[in-house]
Amino acid sequence: DVRAPETIVLKSAGRFESVSYREGLFHAQSEASQMVVRMLAPRAGATVIDCAAAPGGKATHLAEMVGERGRVIAVDLNFNGLKNARDLARRLRHHNVEFVCADLTRSAPLAPSSVEYVLLDAPCTGLGTLREHPEIKWRLKPTDPARMAAIQSQMLENASGMVRRGGAIVYSVCSIAPEEGESVVDGFLERHADFAIDHGMAGRDEFREVIDARGFMKTRPDVGGLDGFFAARLIRR
Ligand SMILES: C[S@@+](CC[C@H](N)C(=O)[O-])C[C@H]1O[C@@H](n2cnc3c(N)ncnc32)[C@H](O)[C@@H]1O
């Protein structure tokens, strides 16, 4: 049961040492991660800014979607993470990705209203990925979701400023904590009357069962075996 046309689901996987892997014919990524990019759904030829891009999984998927005439600007605070993203883009032979090291809590790296599509796949507690990372349960403190929410809100503030009128931003986290998901979006919408939740994706077959009545994508391991992600697509009026 595969949701996206560019996806095949592997039941198990060893180390990728094949020629096809080295030649960049595929990349392994969780299905929920891919759905975040498909929710932004940039048109071919568009420019997209990915505001928290390392290690580059979503940025390279975006590069595939916009095609060679499009452009992806991959931003991250972590310089070494950006180098990994660059290496990934090279292996996958995407020549349409540029890399910018910047702290999005401080400012936006591009001018206001300058791009049509923005992705903010924000740093988070990772509470939706306990299947792969059970150690998170021992590391997290009760105050962490609220601490991350303050960072996420600040990043969303700066990321959203780059969206031009009629453009879209997807805000996502790999967490099921409401503090990091709907609360961040609700707080943002209270401060920004020019943005609204886009319900347009809800009717698509690939999003069946995972978009709620408010238009929020919420995936869970017990529904289709997906990691626990939250994503919202907001459009600027
Ligand atoms: C969930 S990960 C992104 C994963 C990536 N989108 C992908 O699909 O491969 C969050 C990223 O946010 C970055 N980050 C954390 N704080 C940041 C900040 N203040 N400004 C920019 N990036 C930041 C981290 O370095 C990390 O790479």
Coordinates of C-alpha atoms and ligand atoms in Angstrom, one line a residue:
D1 CA 0.0 0.0 0.0
V2 CA 2.2 2.9 -1.3
R3 CA 0.9 6.4 -1.1
A4 CA 3.2 8.3 -3.6
P5 CA 4.0 7.3 -7.2
E6 CA 7.8 7.9 -6.7
T7 CA 7.9 5.5 -3.6
I8 CA 8.5 1.9 -3.2
V9 CA 8.2 0.4 0.3
L10 CA 11.1 -1.9 1.4
K11 CA 10.1 -4.6 3.9
S12 CA 13.7 -4.8 5.0
A13 CA 17.0 -3.4 3.9
G14 CA 20.6 -4.1 4.5
R15 CA 23.4 -1.7 3.6
F16 CA 23.0 0.0 0.3
E17 CA 26.1 -1.0 -1.7
S18 CA 24.6 -1.4 -5.2
V19 CA 25.7 0.4 -8.3
S20 CA 22.2 1.8 -8.6
Y21 CA 22.6 3.4 -5.1
R22 CA 26.0 4.9 -5.9
E23 CA 24.6 6.2 -9.2
G24 CA 21.9 8.0 -7.3
L25 CA 18.9 6.2 -8.7
F26 CA 17.2 6.1 -5.3
H27 CA 17.3 7.4 -1.7
A28 CA 15.8 5.8 1.5
Q29 CA 13.4 8.0 3.4
S30 CA 10.5 7.4 5.7
E31 CA 7.1 7.5 4.0
A32 CA 5.8 10.2 6.4
S33 CA 8.8 12.4 5.5
Q34 CA 7.9 12.1 1.8
M35 CA 4.3 13.0 2.5
V36 CA 5.5 16.3 4.0
V37 CA 7.1 17.2 0.7
R38 CA 4.1 16.0 -1.3
M39 CA 2.0 18.3 0.9
L40 CA 3.9 21.3 -0.3
A41 CA 3.6 20.1 -3.9
P42 CA 5.6 22.8 -5.6
R43 CA 5.0 23.1 -9.3
A44 CA 7.7 22.2 -11.9
G45 CA 10.1 25.1 -12.4
A46 CA 9.4 26.8 -9.1
T47 CA 11.8 28.1 -6.5
V48 CA 11.5 26.5 -3.0
I49 CA 13.3 27.4 0.2
D50 CA 13.8 24.6 2.6
C51 CA 14.5 26.3 5.9
A52 CA 15.8 23.4 8.0
A53 CA 17.2 21.2 5.3
A54 CA 20.0 19.0 6.7
P55 CA 20.7 16.2 6.0
G56 CA 18.8 16.9 2.8
G57 CA 16.2 14.2 2.4
K58 CA 13.3 16.5 1.8
A59 CA 15.4 19.1 -0.1
T60 CA 16.5 16.5 -2.7
H61 CA 12.9 15.2 -3.0
L62 CA 11.8 18.9 -3.6
A63 CA 14.6 19.2 -6.2
E64 CA 13.1 16.2 -8.0
M65 CA 9.6 17.7 -7.9
V66 CA 10.6 21.2 -9.2
G67 CA 12.8 19.6 -11.9
E68 CA 15.9 21.0 -13.6
R69 CA 14.2 24.4 -14.4
G70 CA 13.3 24.8 -10.7
R71 CA 15.6 25.7 -7.8
V72 CA 15.9 24.6 -4.2
I73 CA 17.6 26.8 -1.6
A74 CA 18.6 24.5 1.3
V75 CA 19.2 26.4 4.6
D76 CA 20.4 25.0 7.9
L77 CA 22.2 26.1 11.0
N78 CA 24.4 23.0 11.0
F79 CA 27.3 23.4 8.6
N80 CA 28.3 19.8 8.7
G81 CA 24.7 18.7 8.2
L82 CA 24.6 21.0 5.1
K83 CA 27.7 19.2 3.7
N84 CA 25.9 15.9 4.1
A85 CA 23.0 17.5 2.2
R86 CA 25.4 18.6 -0.5
D87 CA 26.9 15.1 -0.8
L88 CA 23.4 13.7 -1.1
A89 CA 22.4 16.1 -3.8
R90 CA 25.6 15.2 -5.7
R91 CA 24.9 11.5 -5.4
L92 CA 21.3 12.0 -6.6
R93 CA 22.7 14.3 -9.4
H94 CA 20.5 17.3 -8.5
H95 CA 22.3 20.4 -9.8
N96 CA 19.4 22.7 -8.8
V97 CA 20.1 22.8 -5.0
E98 CA 22.0 25.7 -3.4
F99 CA 23.2 25.7 0.2
V100 CA 23.0 28.5 2.8
C101 CA 24.2 28.3 6.4
A102 CA 21.9 30.5 8.6
D103 CA 20.1 30.7 11.9
L104 CA 16.4 31.0 11.2
T105 CA 15.6 32.0 14.8
R106 CA 17.5 35.2 14.1
S107 CA 16.4 36.3 10.6
A108 CA 15.3 35.1 7.2
P109 CA 18.0 34.5 4.6
L110 CA 16.0 35.9 1.7
A111 CA 14.0 39.1 1.2
P112 CA 10.4 39.3 2.4
S113 CA 7.8 37.9 0.0
S114 CA 10.4 36.5 -2.4
V115 CA 9.4 32.9 -2.9
E116 CA 6.4 30.9 -3.8
Y117 CA 7.1 27.8 -1.7
V118 CA 8.6 27.5 1.7
L119 CA 9.2 24.3 3.7
L120 CA 9.9 24.5 7.4
D121 CA 10.7 21.0 8.7
A122 CA 11.5 22.3 12.1
P123 CA 13.8 20.8 14.8
C124 CA 11.6 19.0 17.4
T125 CA 11.5 16.5 20.2
G126 CA 11.3 13.6 17.7
L127 CA 8.4 12.1 19.7
G128 CA 6.9 10.6 16.5
T129 CA 10.0 8.5 15.7
L130 CA 10.2 6.4 18.9
R131 CA 10.1 3.2 16.7
E132 CA 13.6 4.1 15.3
H133 CA 14.8 6.1 18.3
P134 CA 13.5 4.6 21.5
E135 CA 16.3 6.4 23.4
I136 CA 14.4 9.7 23.0
K137 CA 12.1 8.5 25.8
W138 CA 15.0 8.6 28.2
R139 CA 16.5 11.8 27.0
L140 CA 13.4 14.0 26.9
K141 CA 12.4 16.3 29.8
P142 CA 8.7 17.2 30.4
T143 CA 9.6 20.8 29.6
D144 CA 11.1 19.9 26.2
P145 CA 8.0 20.2 23.9
A146 CA 7.3 23.8 25.2
R147 CA 11.0 24.7 24.9
M148 CA 11.0 23.4 21.3
A149 CA 7.7 25.2 20.6
A150 CA 9.3 28.6 21.3
I151 CA 12.1 27.9 18.8
Q152 CA 9.6 26.5 16.2
S153 CA 7.4 29.6 16.5
Q154 CA 10.3 31.9 16.0
M155 CA 11.5 29.9 13.0
L156 CA 8.0 29.9 11.5
E157 CA 7.8 33.7 12.0
N158 CA 11.0 34.2 9.9
A159 CA 10.2 31.4 7.4
S160 CA 6.7 32.7 6.6
G161 CA 7.9 36.2 5.9
M162 CA 9.6 34.9 2.7
V163 CA 6.3 33.5 1.3
R164 CA 4.9 35.8 -1.4
R165 CA 1.1 36.4 -1.8
G166 CA -0.6 33.4 -3.2
G167 CA 2.4 31.2 -2.2
A168 CA 2.4 28.4 0.4
I169 CA 4.4 27.2 3.4
V170 CA 4.4 23.8 5.0
Y171 CA 5.3 23.6 8.6
S172 CA 6.2 20.1 9.8
V173 CA 7.6 18.2 12.8
C174 CA 8.3 14.6 13.4
S175 CA 6.4 14.8 16.7
I176 CA 3.0 14.0 17.9
A177 CA 3.1 16.5 20.8
P178 CA 0.3 19.1 20.2
E179 CA 2.6 21.8 21.7
E180 CA 4.9 21.4 18.7
G181 CA 2.1 20.9 16.1
E182 CA -1.3 22.5 16.2
S183 CA -0.4 24.9 19.0
V184 CA 2.5 26.4 17.0
V185 CA 0.3 26.8 13.9
D186 CA -2.7 28.2 15.9
G187 CA -0.4 30.8 17.6
F188 CA 1.0 31.8 14.2
L189 CA -2.4 32.2 12.6
E190 CA -3.6 34.4 15.5
R191 CA -0.7 36.8 14.7
H192 CA -1.0 36.6 10.9
A193 CA -4.5 37.1 9.4
D194 CA -3.0 37.0 5.9
F195 CA -2.3 33.3 6.3
A196 CA -4.9 30.5 6.2
I197 CA -4.9 26.7 6.4
D198 CA -5.0 25.1 3.0
H199 CA -7.6 22.3 2.9
G200 CA -6.8 21.4 -0.7
M201 CA -4.8 18.3 0.0
A202 CA -7.4 16.5 2.1
G203 CA -9.3 15.2 -1.0
R204 CA -6.2 13.5 -2.4
D205 CA -6.1 9.7 -2.2
E206 CA -2.5 9.7 -0.8
F207 CA -3.7 11.7 2.2
R208 CA -6.7 9.5 3.1
E209 CA -7.0 8.9 6.9
V210 CA -4.2 11.3 7.8
I211 CA -5.6 14.8 7.3
D212 CA -8.0 15.8 10.0
A213 CA -11.1 18.1 9.9
R214 CA -8.9 21.2 10.5
G215 CA -6.7 20.3 7.5
F216 CA -3.7 19.1 9.6
M217 CA -1.7 16.1 8.5
K218 CA -1.2 13.8 11.4
T219 CA 0.5 10.4 10.8
R220 CA 0.8 7.6 13.3
P221 CA 2.4 4.1 13.3
D222 CA -1.0 2.5 14.0
V223 CA -2.5 4.1 10.8
G224 CA -0.7 2.7 7.8
G225 CA 2.6 2.1 9.6
L226 CA 3.8 5.7 9.3
D227 CA 6.0 7.6 11.7
G228 CA 4.3 10.2 13.8
F229 CA 4.5 13.5 11.9
F230 CA 2.5 16.7 12.0
A231 CA 2.2 19.0 8.9
A232 CA 0.1 22.0 8.0
R233 CA 0.0 23.7 4.6
L234 CA -0.6 27.5 5.0
I235 CA -1.3 29.8 2.1
R236 CA -0.7 33.5 2.1
R237 CA -3.8 35.4 0.9
Ligands
LIG1 C1 14.1 17.7 11.4 S1 15.7 18.2 11.0 C2 15.5 18.5 9.2 C3 15.5 17.3 8.4 C4 15.5 17.6 6.9 N1 14.4 18.5 6.5 C5 15.5 16.4 6.0 O1 14.4 16.0 5.6 O2 16.5 15.7 5.8 C6 15.7 19.8 11.6 C7 16.9 20.6 11.2 O3 16.8 22.0 11.7 C8 18.1 22.5 11.9 N2 18.1 23.6 12.8 C9 18.0 23.7 14.1 N3 17.9 24.9 14.6 C10 18.0 25.7 13.5 C11 18.0 27.1 13.3 N4 17.9 28.0 14.3 N5 18.1 27.6 12.0 C12 18.2 26.8 10.9 N6 18.2 25.4 11.1 C13 18.1 24.9 12.3 C14 18.9 21.3 12.4 O4 20.3 21.5 12.2 C15 18.3 20.1 11.6 O5 19.1 19.8 10.5

